[in-house]
mmCIF file of C-alpha atoms in Angstrom:
data_model
loop_
_atom_site.group_PDB
_atom_site.id
_atom_site.type_symbol
_atom_site.label_atom_id
_atom_site.label_comp_id
_atom_site.label_asym_id
_atom_site.label_seq_id
_atom_site.Cartn_x
_atom_site.Cartn_y
_atom_site.Cartn_z
ATOM 1 C CA UNK A 1 -12.524 -19.537 -17.669
ATOM 2 C CA UNK A 2 -9.050 -18.933 -19.172
ATOM 3 C CA UNK A 3 -8.770 -19.273 -22.945
ATOM 4 C CA UNK A 4 -5.895 -18.897 -25.383
ATOM 5 C CA UNK A 5 -5.320 -15.697 -27.355
ATOM 6 C CA UNK A 6 -7.594 -13.469 -25.282
ATOM 7 C CA UNK A 7 -4.976 -10.736 -24.849
ATOM 8 C CA UNK A 8 -3.764 -7.973 -27.130
ATOM 9 C CA UNK A 9 -0.182 -6.695 -27.295
ATOM 10 C CA UNK A 10 2.131 -4.347 -29.191
ATOM 11 C CA UNK A 11 4.394 -6.249 -31.578
ATOM 12 C CA UNK A 12 8.098 -5.335 -31.488
ATOM 13 C CA UNK A 13 10.798 -5.992 -34.087
ATOM 14 C CA UNK A 14 12.324 -8.850 -32.077
ATOM 15 C CA UNK A 15 9.006 -10.732 -32.033
ATOM 16 C CA UNK A 16 8.160 -9.949 -28.427
ATOM 17 C CA UNK A 17 4.907 -8.201 -27.565
ATOM 18 C CA UNK A 18 4.314 -5.498 -24.995
ATOM 19 C CA UNK A 19 1.235 -4.959 -22.851
ATOM 20 C CA UNK A 20 1.910 -1.201 -22.608
ATOM 21 C CA UNK A 21 3.268 1.348 -25.114
ATOM 22 C CA UNK A 22 5.367 3.651 -22.951
ATOM 23 C CA UNK A 23 7.667 6.505 -23.888
ATOM 24 C CA UNK A 24 10.671 6.568 -21.554
ATOM 25 C CA UNK A 25 12.558 9.678 -20.557
ATOM 26 C CA UNK A 26 15.846 8.520 -19.073
ATOM 27 C CA UNK A 27 18.653 10.520 -17.468
ATOM 28 C CA UNK A 28 22.193 9.135 -17.443
ATOM 29 C CA UNK A 29 23.518 10.995 -14.397
ATOM 30 C CA UNK A 30 21.920 12.815 -11.463
ATOM 31 C CA UNK A 31 22.982 16.161 -12.935
ATOM 32 C CA UNK A 32 20.519 15.517 -15.812
ATOM 33 C CA UNK A 33 17.663 14.394 -13.541
ATOM 34 C CA UNK A 34 15.911 17.770 -13.338
ATOM 35 C CA UNK A 35 15.756 18.313 -17.089
ATOM 36 C CA UNK A 36 14.463 14.786 -17.700
ATOM 37 C CA UNK A 37 11.879 15.128 -14.941
ATOM 38 C CA UNK A 38 10.579 18.428 -16.289
ATOM 39 C CA UNK A 39 10.149 16.869 -19.730
ATOM 40 C CA UNK A 40 8.214 13.905 -18.310
ATOM 41 C CA UNK A 41 6.056 16.185 -16.137
ATOM 42 C CA UNK A 42 4.852 17.976 -19.272
ATOM 43 C CA UNK A 43 2.806 14.844 -20.130
ATOM 44 C CA UNK A 44 0.793 14.084 -16.957
ATOM 45 C CA UNK A 45 -1.963 12.142 -18.738
ATOM 46 C CA UNK A 46 0.224 10.190 -21.172
ATOM 47 C CA UNK A 47 2.296 7.052 -20.676
ATOM 48 C CA UNK A 48 5.560 8.980 -20.383
ATOM 49 C CA UNK A 49 7.710 7.446 -17.645
ATOM 50 C CA UNK A 50 10.871 8.768 -16.005
ATOM 51 C CA UNK A 51 13.814 6.447 -15.258
ATOM 52 C CA UNK A 52 17.549 7.019 -14.874
ATOM 53 C CA UNK A 53 20.907 6.292 -13.284
ATOM 54 C CA UNK A 54 22.276 8.690 -10.693
ATOM 55 C CA UNK A 55 25.868 7.529 -10.614
ATOM 56 C CA UNK A 56 28.572 9.301 -12.567
ATOM 57 C CA UNK A 57 31.117 6.506 -12.153
ATOM 58 C CA UNK A 58 30.919 3.684 -14.718
ATOM 59 C CA UNK A 59 29.140 0.440 -13.866
ATOM 60 C CA UNK A 60 28.544 -2.393 -16.345
ATOM 61 C CA UNK A 61 25.561 -3.693 -14.389
ATOM 62 C CA UNK A 62 23.744 -0.337 -14.479
ATOM 63 C CA UNK A 63 24.436 0.163 -18.179
ATOM 64 C CA UNK A 64 23.133 -3.288 -19.078
ATOM 65 C CA UNK A 65 20.006 -2.855 -16.937
ATOM 66 C CA UNK A 66 19.364 0.471 -18.647
ATOM 67 C CA UNK A 67 19.780 -1.039 -22.116
ATOM 68 C CA UNK A 68 17.293 -3.790 -21.261
ATOM 69 C CA UNK A 69 14.785 -1.354 -19.787
ATOM 70 C CA UNK A 70 14.940 0.930 -22.827
ATOM 71 C CA UNK A 71 14.272 -2.020 -25.159
ATOM 72 C CA UNK A 72 11.639 -3.663 -22.958
ATOM 73 C CA UNK A 73 8.565 -4.905 -24.883
ATOM 74 C CA UNK A 74 6.371 -2.410 -22.978
ATOM 75 C CA UNK A 75 8.485 0.490 -24.293
ATOM 76 C CA UNK A 76 7.708 2.160 -27.619
ATOM 77 C CA UNK A 77 10.232 5.021 -27.683
ATOM 78 C CA UNK A 78 12.991 6.624 -25.599
ATOM 79 C CA UNK A 79 14.329 10.125 -24.943
ATOM 80 C CA UNK A 80 17.861 10.021 -23.485
ATOM 81 C CA UNK A 81 18.962 13.008 -21.407
ATOM 82 C CA UNK A 82 22.725 13.358 -20.833
ATOM 83 C CA UNK A 83 24.653 16.113 -19.099
ATOM 84 C CA UNK A 84 27.591 15.480 -21.409
ATOM 85 C CA UNK A 85 30.533 14.644 -19.162
ATOM 86 C CA UNK A 86 29.314 11.511 -17.370
ATOM 87 C CA UNK A 87 30.865 8.084 -17.967
ATOM 88 C CA UNK A 88 27.650 6.431 -19.172
ATOM 89 C CA UNK A 89 27.975 5.306 -22.801
ATOM 90 C CA UNK A 90 25.140 7.392 -24.211
ATOM 91 C CA UNK A 91 25.828 6.691 -27.891
ATOM 92 C CA UNK A 92 25.901 2.947 -27.235
ATOM 93 C CA UNK A 93 22.537 3.189 -25.479
ATOM 94 C CA UNK A 94 21.029 5.226 -28.326
ATOM 95 C CA UNK A 95 22.337 2.785 -30.935
ATOM 96 C CA UNK A 96 20.958 -0.194 -28.989
ATOM 97 C CA UNK A 97 17.490 1.399 -28.873
ATOM 98 C CA UNK A 98 17.520 2.303 -32.562
ATOM 99 C CA UNK A 99 18.656 -1.203 -33.550
ATOM 100 C CA UNK A 100 15.613 -2.562 -31.695
ATOM 101 C CA UNK A 101 13.358 -0.602 -34.062
ATOM 102 C CA UNK A 102 12.295 2.027 -31.523
ATOM 103 C CA UNK A 103 12.616 5.778 -32.026
ATOM 104 C CA UNK A 104 15.369 7.249 -29.847
ATOM 105 C CA UNK A 105 16.401 10.859 -29.316
ATOM 106 C CA UNK A 106 19.458 12.071 -27.402
ATOM 107 C CA UNK A 107 19.744 15.442 -25.670
ATOM 108 C CA UNK A 108 23.153 16.490 -24.320
ATOM 109 C CA UNK A 109 22.498 19.418 -21.999
ATOM 110 C CA UNK A 110 25.971 20.910 -22.314
ATOM 111 C CA UNK A 111 25.653 20.899 -26.100
ATOM 112 C CA UNK A 112 22.114 22.333 -26.104
ATOM 113 C CA UNK A 113 23.064 25.358 -24.042
ATOM 114 C CA UNK A 114 21.528 24.475 -20.694
ATOM 115 C CA UNK A 115 18.277 23.679 -18.918
ATOM 116 C CA UNK A 116 15.589 25.626 -20.779
ATOM 117 C CA UNK A 117 16.593 24.753 -24.321
ATOM 118 C CA UNK A 118 17.068 21.104 -23.324
ATOM 119 C CA UNK A 119 13.605 20.881 -21.751
ATOM 120 C CA UNK A 120 11.954 22.455 -24.798
ATOM 121 C CA UNK A 121 13.745 20.150 -27.197
ATOM 122 C CA UNK A 122 12.877 17.132 -25.050
ATOM 123 C CA UNK A 123 9.181 18.019 -24.975
ATOM 124 C CA UNK A 124 9.138 18.336 -28.750
ATOM 125 C CA UNK A 125 10.836 14.951 -29.171
ATOM 126 C CA UNK A 126 8.385 13.193 -26.829
ATOM 127 C CA UNK A 127 5.393 14.751 -28.587
ATOM 128 C CA UNK A 128 6.590 13.312 -31.883
ATOM 129 C CA UNK A 129 7.077 9.865 -30.342
ATOM 130 C CA UNK A 130 3.613 9.871 -28.792
ATOM 131 C CA UNK A 131 2.067 10.720 -32.152
ATOM 132 C CA UNK A 132 3.856 7.792 -33.724
ATOM 133 C CA UNK A 133 2.849 5.361 -30.971
ATOM 134 C CA UNK A 134 -0.834 6.336 -31.057
ATOM 135 C CA UNK A 135 -1.037 4.986 -34.590
ATOM 136 C CA UNK A 136 0.302 1.563 -33.601
ATOM 137 C CA UNK A 137 -2.219 -1.285 -33.702
ATOM 138 C CA UNK A 138 -2.384 -4.115 -31.176
ATOM 139 C CA UNK A 139 -2.144 -7.784 -32.130
ATOM 140 C CA UNK A 140 -3.276 -11.028 -30.478
ATOM 141 C CA UNK A 141 -1.079 -12.211 -27.617
ATOM 142 C CA UNK A 142 -1.098 -15.691 -26.050
ATOM 143 C CA UNK A 143 -0.368 -16.756 -22.485
ATOM 144 C CA UNK A 144 2.919 -18.388 -23.451
ATOM 145 C CA UNK A 145 4.239 -14.995 -24.578
ATOM 146 C CA UNK A 146 3.918 -13.480 -21.094
ATOM 147 C CA UNK A 147 6.846 -12.965 -18.717
ATOM 148 C CA UNK A 148 5.664 -12.529 -15.114
ATOM 149 C CA UNK A 149 7.724 -11.730 -12.029
ATOM 150 C CA UNK A 150 6.965 -11.757 -8.321
ATOM 151 C CA UNK A 151 8.341 -10.029 -5.213
ATOM 152 C CA UNK A 152 7.389 -9.697 -1.538
ATOM 153 C CA UNK A 153 7.076 -6.473 0.407
ATOM 154 C CA UNK A 154 5.908 -6.045 3.974
ATOM 155 C CA UNK A 155 5.312 -9.729 4.685
ATOM 156 C CA UNK A 156 3.278 -10.813 7.697
ATOM 157 C CA UNK A 157 2.108 -14.049 9.294
ATOM 158 C CA UNK A 158 -0.615 -14.389 6.642
ATOM 159 C CA UNK A 159 1.734 -14.102 3.642
ATOM 160 C CA UNK A 160 2.873 -17.720 3.677
ATOM 161 C CA UNK A 161 -0.666 -19.130 3.818
ATOM 162 C CA UNK A 162 -2.611 -16.812 1.493
ATOM 163 C CA UNK A 163 -0.920 -14.396 -0.955
ATOM 164 C CA UNK A 164 2.317 -16.274 -1.604
ATOM 165 C CA UNK A 165 0.653 -19.666 -2.229
ATOM 166 C CA UNK A 166 -1.864 -17.902 -4.500
ATOM 167 C CA UNK A 167 0.981 -16.525 -6.620
ATOM 168 C CA UNK A 168 2.683 -19.940 -6.563
ATOM 169 C CA UNK A 169 -0.481 -21.616 -7.868
ATOM 170 C CA UNK A 170 -0.767 -18.981 -10.609
ATOM 171 C CA UNK A 171 2.891 -19.546 -11.510
ATOM 172 C CA UNK A 172 2.255 -23.280 -11.878
ATOM 173 C CA UNK A 173 -0.641 -22.604 -14.240
ATOM 174 C CA UNK A 174 1.331 -20.058 -16.266
ATOM 175 C CA UNK A 175 4.357 -22.335 -16.586
ATOM 176 C CA UNK A 176 2.076 -25.121 -17.784
ATOM 177 C CA UNK A 177 0.878 -22.769 -20.558
ATOM 178 C CA UNK A 178 4.477 -22.107 -21.620
ATOM 179 C CA UNK A 179 4.823 -18.679 -19.983
ATOM 180 C CA UNK A 180 8.008 -17.466 -18.291
ATOM 181 C CA UNK A 181 7.898 -16.849 -14.531
ATOM 182 C CA UNK A 182 10.657 -15.291 -12.412
ATOM 183 C CA UNK A 183 10.987 -15.166 -8.633
ATOM 184 C CA UNK A 184 13.898 -13.741 -6.635
ATOM 185 C CA UNK A 185 14.935 -12.446 -3.205
ATOM 186 C CA UNK A 186 17.677 -14.974 -2.317
ATOM 187 C CA UNK A 187 18.023 -13.180 1.014
ATOM 188 C CA UNK A 188 14.438 -14.182 1.784
ATOM 189 C CA UNK A 189 15.044 -17.803 0.854
ATOM 190 C CA UNK A 190 17.734 -18.510 3.453
ATOM 191 C CA UNK A 191 16.966 -21.923 4.927
ATOM 192 C CA UNK A 192 15.233 -23.103 1.741
ATOM 193 C CA UNK A 193 18.396 -23.852 -0.236
ATOM 194 C CA UNK A 194 17.938 -27.620 0.089
ATOM 195 C CA UNK A 195 14.365 -27.330 -1.254
ATOM 196 C CA UNK A 196 15.530 -25.285 -4.227
ATOM 197 C CA UNK A 197 18.302 -27.730 -5.032
ATOM 198 C CA UNK A 198 15.785 -30.557 -5.349
ATOM 199 C CA UNK A 199 13.742 -28.583 -7.872
ATOM 200 C CA UNK A 200 16.543 -27.744 -10.271
ATOM 201 C CA UNK A 201 15.899 -29.006 -13.811
ATOM 202 C CA UNK A 202 19.300 -30.730 -13.658
ATOM 203 C CA UNK A 203 21.684 -31.511 -10.780
ATOM 204 C CA UNK A 204 23.955 -28.716 -12.039
ATOM 205 C CA UNK A 205 21.082 -26.205 -11.906
ATOM 206 C CA UNK A 206 20.158 -27.462 -8.447
ATOM 207 C CA UNK A 207 23.673 -26.828 -7.182
ATOM 208 C CA UNK A 208 23.670 -23.296 -8.636
ATOM 209 C CA UNK A 209 20.402 -22.590 -6.831
ATOM 210 C CA UNK A 210 21.856 -23.920 -3.576
ATOM 211 C CA UNK A 211 25.049 -21.881 -3.934
ATOM 212 C CA UNK A 212 23.018 -18.736 -4.681
ATOM 213 C CA UNK A 213 21.287 -18.893 -1.281
ATOM 214 C CA UNK A 214 24.535 -19.704 0.537
ATOM 215 C CA UNK A 215 26.112 -16.632 -1.088
ATOM 216 C CA UNK A 216 23.185 -14.463 -0.012
ATOM 217 C CA UNK A 217 23.404 -15.688 3.574
ATOM 218 C CA UNK A 218 27.138 -14.980 3.636
ATOM 219 C CA UNK A 219 26.653 -11.515 2.133
ATOM 220 C CA UNK A 220 24.001 -10.490 4.622
ATOM 221 C CA UNK A 221 26.008 -11.743 7.582
ATOM 222 C CA UNK A 222 29.015 -9.771 6.351
ATOM 223 C CA UNK A 223 26.869 -6.631 6.134
ATOM 224 C CA UNK A 224 25.408 -7.253 9.595
ATOM 225 C CA UNK A 225 21.768 -7.475 8.589
ATOM 226 C CA UNK A 226 19.241 -9.700 6.844
ATOM 227 C CA UNK A 227 15.856 -9.230 5.188
ATOM 228 C CA UNK A 228 13.864 -9.593 8.416
ATOM 229 C CA UNK A 229 12.363 -6.228 9.366
ATOM 230 C CA UNK A 230 10.623 -4.769 12.395
ATOM 231 C CA UNK A 231 7.415 -4.681 10.370
ATOM 232 C CA UNK A 232 7.661 -8.419 9.743
ATOM 233 C CA UNK A 233 7.800 -9.041 13.508
ATOM 234 C CA UNK A 234 4.880 -6.704 14.147
ATOM 235 C CA UNK A 235 2.972 -8.680 11.509
ATOM 236 C CA UNK A 236 3.460 -11.938 13.421
ATOM 237 C CA UNK A 237 6.544 -13.486 11.797
ATOM 238 C CA UNK A 238 9.106 -14.829 14.243
ATOM 239 C CA UNK A 239 12.255 -15.875 12.343
ATOM 240 C CA UNK A 240 13.953 -15.423 8.980
ATOM 241 C CA UNK A 241 13.342 -19.134 8.338
ATOM 242 C CA UNK A 242 9.603 -18.679 8.821
ATOM 243 C CA UNK A 243 9.650 -15.694 6.497
ATOM 244 C CA UNK A 244 11.720 -17.662 3.968
ATOM 245 C CA UNK A 245 9.279 -20.566 3.866
ATOM 246 C CA UNK A 246 6.446 -18.146 3.190
ATOM 247 C CA UNK A 247 8.443 -16.412 0.454
ATOM 248 C CA UNK A 248 9.338 -19.778 -1.062
ATOM 249 C CA UNK A 249 5.643 -20.489 -1.656
ATOM 250 C CA UNK A 250 5.565 -17.827 -4.387
ATOM 251 C CA UNK A 251 7.625 -20.110 -6.636
ATOM 252 C CA UNK A 252 4.958 -22.801 -6.869
ATOM 253 C CA UNK A 253 5.911 -26.421 -7.462
ATOM 254 C CA UNK A 254 7.272 -26.670 -11.000
ATOM 255 C CA UNK A 255 10.927 -27.503 -11.810
ATOM 256 C CA UNK A 256 13.295 -24.512 -11.880
ATOM 257 C CA UNK A 257 14.894 -24.135 -15.295
ATOM 258 C CA UNK A 258 17.925 -22.132 -14.232
ATOM 259 C CA UNK A 259 19.427 -19.287 -12.244
ATOM 260 C CA UNK A 260 19.489 -15.877 -13.969
ATOM 261 C CA UNK A 261 20.895 -12.472 -13.114
ATOM 262 C CA UNK A 262 19.353 -8.989 -13.422
ATOM 263 C CA UNK A 263 18.922 -7.933 -17.080
ATOM 264 C CA UNK A 264 19.499 -11.520 -18.265
ATOM 265 C CA UNK A 265 16.465 -12.667 -20.207
ATOM 266 C CA UNK A 266 15.388 -16.310 -19.895
ATOM 267 C CA UNK A 267 15.970 -18.207 -23.161
ATOM 268 C CA UNK A 268 12.648 -20.060 -23.025
ATOM 269 C CA UNK A 269 9.484 -20.449 -20.993
ATOM 270 C CA UNK A 270 9.498 -21.953 -17.522
ATOM 271 C CA UNK A 271 10.362 -21.006 -13.952
ATOM 272 C CA UNK A 272 13.569 -19.113 -13.055
ATOM 273 C CA UNK A 273 15.215 -17.822 -9.876
ATOM 274 C CA UNK A 274 16.908 -14.411 -10.142
ATOM 275 C CA UNK A 275 20.119 -13.880 -8.156
ATOM 276 C CA UNK A 276 20.129 -10.217 -7.069
ATOM 277 C CA UNK A 277 23.047 -10.465 -4.617
ATOM 278 C CA UNK A 278 26.379 -9.123 -5.956
ATOM 279 C CA UNK A 279 29.279 -11.501 -6.348
ATOM 280 C CA UNK A 280 32.571 -11.197 -4.488
ATOM 281 C CA UNK A 281 33.230 -9.363 -1.257
ATOM 282 C CA UNK A 282 30.389 -7.409 0.316
ATOM 283 C CA UNK A 283 31.146 -3.877 -0.858
ATOM 284 C CA UNK A 284 27.915 -2.511 -2.306
ATOM 285 C CA UNK A 285 25.801 -2.081 0.829
ATOM 286 C CA UNK A 286 22.363 -3.703 0.787
ATOM 287 C CA UNK A 287 21.876 -6.007 -2.253
ATOM 288 C CA UNK A 288 18.609 -4.156 -2.880
ATOM 289 C CA UNK A 289 18.000 -0.903 -1.092
ATOM 290 C CA UNK A 290 14.230 -1.067 -1.659
ATOM 291 C CA UNK A 291 11.556 -3.212 -3.264
ATOM 292 C CA UNK A 292 11.573 -1.121 -6.438
ATOM 293 C CA UNK A 293 15.206 -1.989 -7.121
ATOM 294 C CA UNK A 294 14.157 -5.642 -7.236
ATOM 295 C CA UNK A 295 11.128 -4.853 -9.374
ATOM 296 C CA UNK A 296 13.235 -2.965 -11.927
ATOM 297 C CA UNK A 297 15.711 -5.855 -12.145
ATOM 298 C CA UNK A 298 12.848 -8.207 -12.952
ATOM 299 C CA UNK A 299 11.512 -5.788 -15.563
ATOM 300 C CA UNK A 300 15.023 -5.590 -17.050
ATOM 301 C CA UNK A 301 14.804 -9.364 -17.488
ATOM 302 C CA UNK A 302 11.647 -8.927 -19.552
ATOM 303 C CA UNK A 303 8.749 -9.096 -17.084
ATOM 304 C CA UNK A 304 5.574 -7.637 -18.576
ATOM 305 C CA UNK A 305 4.118 -7.256 -15.089
ATOM 306 C CA UNK A 306 5.074 -8.025 -11.497
ATOM 307 C CA UNK A 307 2.942 -9.690 -8.812
ATOM 308 C CA UNK A 308 3.677 -7.970 -5.516
ATOM 309 C CA UNK A 309 2.567 -9.782 -2.361
ATOM 310 C CA UNK A 310 2.159 -7.813 0.850
ATOM 311 C CA UNK A 311 0.607 -8.332 4.253
ATOM 312 C CA UNK A 312 1.591 -5.180 6.085
ATOM 313 C CA UNK A 313 0.707 -3.090 3.034
ATOM 314 C CA UNK A 314 2.666 -1.287 0.341
ATOM 315 C CA UNK A 315 1.737 1.516 -2.026
ATOM 316 C CA UNK A 316 4.672 1.151 -4.442
ATOM 317 C CA UNK A 317 4.152 0.714 -8.153
ATOM 318 C CA UNK A 318 6.719 0.962 -10.927
ATOM 319 C CA UNK A 319 7.649 2.555 -14.205
ATOM 320 C CA UNK A 320 7.431 0.534 -17.459
ATOM 321 C CA UNK A 321 5.551 -2.549 -16.195
ATOM 322 C CA UNK A 322 2.354 -2.772 -14.108
ATOM 323 C CA UNK A 323 2.496 -3.983 -10.516
ATOM 324 C CA UNK A 324 -0.378 -6.181 -9.296
ATOM 325 C CA UNK A 325 -0.799 -6.035 -5.504
ATOM 326 C CA UNK A 326 -1.815 -9.319 -3.895
ATOM 327 C CA UNK A 327 -2.712 -8.670 -0.249
ATOM 328 C CA UNK A 328 -2.325 -11.517 2.226
ATOM 329 C CA UNK A 329 -4.175 -9.998 5.179
ATOM 330 C CA UNK A 330 -7.933 -9.292 4.915
ATOM 331 C CA UNK A 331 -7.716 -6.488 7.495
ATOM 332 C CA UNK A 332 -4.914 -4.770 5.564
ATOM 333 C CA UNK A 333 -6.890 -5.207 2.359
ATOM 334 C CA UNK A 334 -9.902 -3.421 3.816
ATOM 335 C CA UNK A 335 -7.712 -0.698 5.321
ATOM 336 C CA UNK A 336 -5.754 -0.069 2.086
ATOM 337 C CA UNK A 337 -8.299 -1.136 -0.531
ATOM 338 C CA UNK A 338 -7.403 1.718 -2.896
ATOM 339 C CA UNK A 339 -3.896 0.261 -3.308
ATOM 340 C CA UNK A 340 -4.687 -3.466 -3.459
ATOM 341 C CA UNK A 341 -5.704 -5.452 -6.549
ATOM 342 C CA UNK A 342 -6.537 -8.821 -4.964
ATOM 343 C CA UNK A 343 -7.618 -9.883 -1.484
ATOM 344 C CA UNK A 344 -5.881 -13.229 -1.020
ATOM 345 C CA UNK A 345 -6.804 -12.894 2.651
ATOM 346 C CA UNK A 346 -10.287 -14.037 1.620
ATOM 347 C CA UNK A 347 -8.897 -17.530 2.192
ATOM 348 C CA UNK A 348 -8.994 -16.633 5.894
ATOM 349 C CA UNK A 349 -11.972 -14.301 6.174
ATOM 350 C CA UNK A 350 -14.352 -15.834 3.634
ATOM 351 C CA UNK A 351 -13.284 -19.459 3.380
ATOM 352 C CA UNK A 352 -12.265 -19.073 -0.270
ATOM 353 C CA UNK A 353 -10.101 -21.838 -1.722
ATOM 354 C CA UNK A 354 -6.613 -21.484 -3.132
ATOM 355 C CA UNK A 355 -7.944 -22.610 -6.508
ATOM 356 C CA UNK A 356 -10.551 -19.814 -6.480
ATOM 357 C CA UNK A 357 -7.954 -17.177 -5.585
ATOM 358 C CA UNK A 358 -5.604 -18.500 -8.254
ATOM 359 C CA UNK A 359 -8.304 -18.107 -10.906
ATOM 360 C CA UNK A 360 -9.098 -14.621 -9.661
ATOM 361 C CA UNK A 361 -5.428 -13.660 -9.913
ATOM 362 C CA UNK A 362 -5.184 -15.073 -13.443
ATOM 363 C CA UNK A 363 -8.208 -12.985 -14.426
ATOM 364 C CA UNK A 364 -6.465 -9.947 -12.959
ATOM 365 C CA UNK A 365 -3.331 -10.728 -14.995
ATOM 366 C CA UNK A 366 -5.428 -11.117 -18.133
ATOM 367 C CA UNK A 367 -7.229 -7.801 -17.551
ATOM 368 C CA UNK A 368 -3.936 -6.024 -16.830
ATOM 369 C CA UNK A 369 -2.357 -7.440 -19.978
ATOM 370 C CA UNK A 370 -5.331 -6.145 -21.954
ATOM 371 C CA UNK A 371 -4.722 -2.606 -20.739
ATOM 372 C CA UNK A 372 -6.831 -2.264 -17.603
ATOM 373 C CA UNK A 373 -4.818 -0.141 -15.131
ATOM 374 C CA UNK A 374 -3.762 -1.741 -11.872
ATOM 375 C CA UNK A 375 -4.460 0.141 -8.655
ATOM 376 C CA UNK A 376 -0.928 1.542 -8.558
ATOM 377 C CA UNK A 377 -1.144 2.639 -12.204
ATOM 378 C CA UNK A 378 -4.476 4.375 -11.626
ATOM 379 C CA UNK A 379 -2.956 6.246 -8.679
ATOM 380 C CA UNK A 380 0.001 7.386 -10.774
ATOM 381 C CA UNK A 381 2.700 5.302 -9.091
ATOM 382 C CA UNK A 382 5.799 5.039 -11.307
ATOM 383 C CA UNK A 383 8.549 4.348 -8.783
ATOM 384 C CA UNK A 384 12.024 3.499 -10.018
ATOM 385 C CA UNK A 385 15.430 2.631 -8.515
ATOM 386 C CA UNK A 386 18.815 1.662 -9.986
ATOM 387 C CA UNK A 387 22.172 1.543 -8.204
ATOM 388 C CA UNK A 388 25.597 -0.103 -8.439
ATOM 389 C CA UNK A 389 26.304 -3.849 -8.490
ATOM 390 C CA UNK A 390 28.807 -6.340 -9.870
ATOM 391 C CA UNK A 391 28.422 -9.956 -11.001
ATOM 392 C CA UNK A 392 31.710 -11.682 -11.779
ATOM 393 C CA UNK A 393 30.109 -14.868 -13.096
ATOM 394 C CA UNK A 394 27.972 -13.084 -15.676
ATOM 395 C CA UNK A 395 29.430 -10.886 -18.405
ATOM 396 C CA UNK A 396 27.382 -7.784 -19.071
#
């Protein structure tokens, strides 16, 4: 069923290949959001995506995430929109993009004379980029060149026996082909730290995995909350440990190569856990204010696409990289079929095997990599979120 070199990608200067050829319009402070949004809205039928950073205060984490997003393999060109007085290092970002071989244009609203002239100049710049990207040819792309992430959203009692194991089985297959797979949500792995430690590639890696979950548990307790929601309870889950065991299934069974942080790209193929919980004292609020913050962190680490498991149902997609919805509950799938890509709940309702669902998910990944829009892409979902964080043990 699955054969090598059946996909086509866009070759970048660093040797990586993208499965999309997006033009990004990115704002560097909330004051520039409107101008950037108006530019992006001028291209409703093109792959022109809007991203940005609202904060005016400096933050190394946000700047590094932005640099990684703007040089992601799915990105072909970038328009940067700056107000002019924010702290974000706009020239550094532009230079980073240009050094990657991508076209980059910078608009500074205060220098351009305001809103109207900035919007007009931005539209002209994006039109030129789109013309350049349309001429780019695709090249063969193998499974081992893929980077795939996974997140949960709206888990229910079915998640741990259908959707999450299906993703885990697909991860095992992908890792065996040499692909890179990333899972995260340390706050939804509380109680599984001893299992993660056993799967570390080395004892040192195992201890880092263990410490990551302990840190997450401490952080959440300090903030007075955890990742267990009212919707999880309504969906039949009873405890954070039960939810954690279901979430853990997404990682499959292969050894874990290492722990990485947002915007850190794995050095080689294999399975990785992403630590999304800030280091130090709890001072940033929720580690991730929404599912899209987690998705963007995975994309910043190079994910070509993200497998999103849900039982209660979610409609979120993302900018830059496609989101593949894997629904755990057959009733939810039928109720929200326009938003779901795969009915893993068929294990319950139709007696399908995990092996069959794994193969179906791999086919979906293959089709997505070859350009077929996911349900969220077809509906126009391009959600995006980026806030403040700090990681003392990783230098951005």
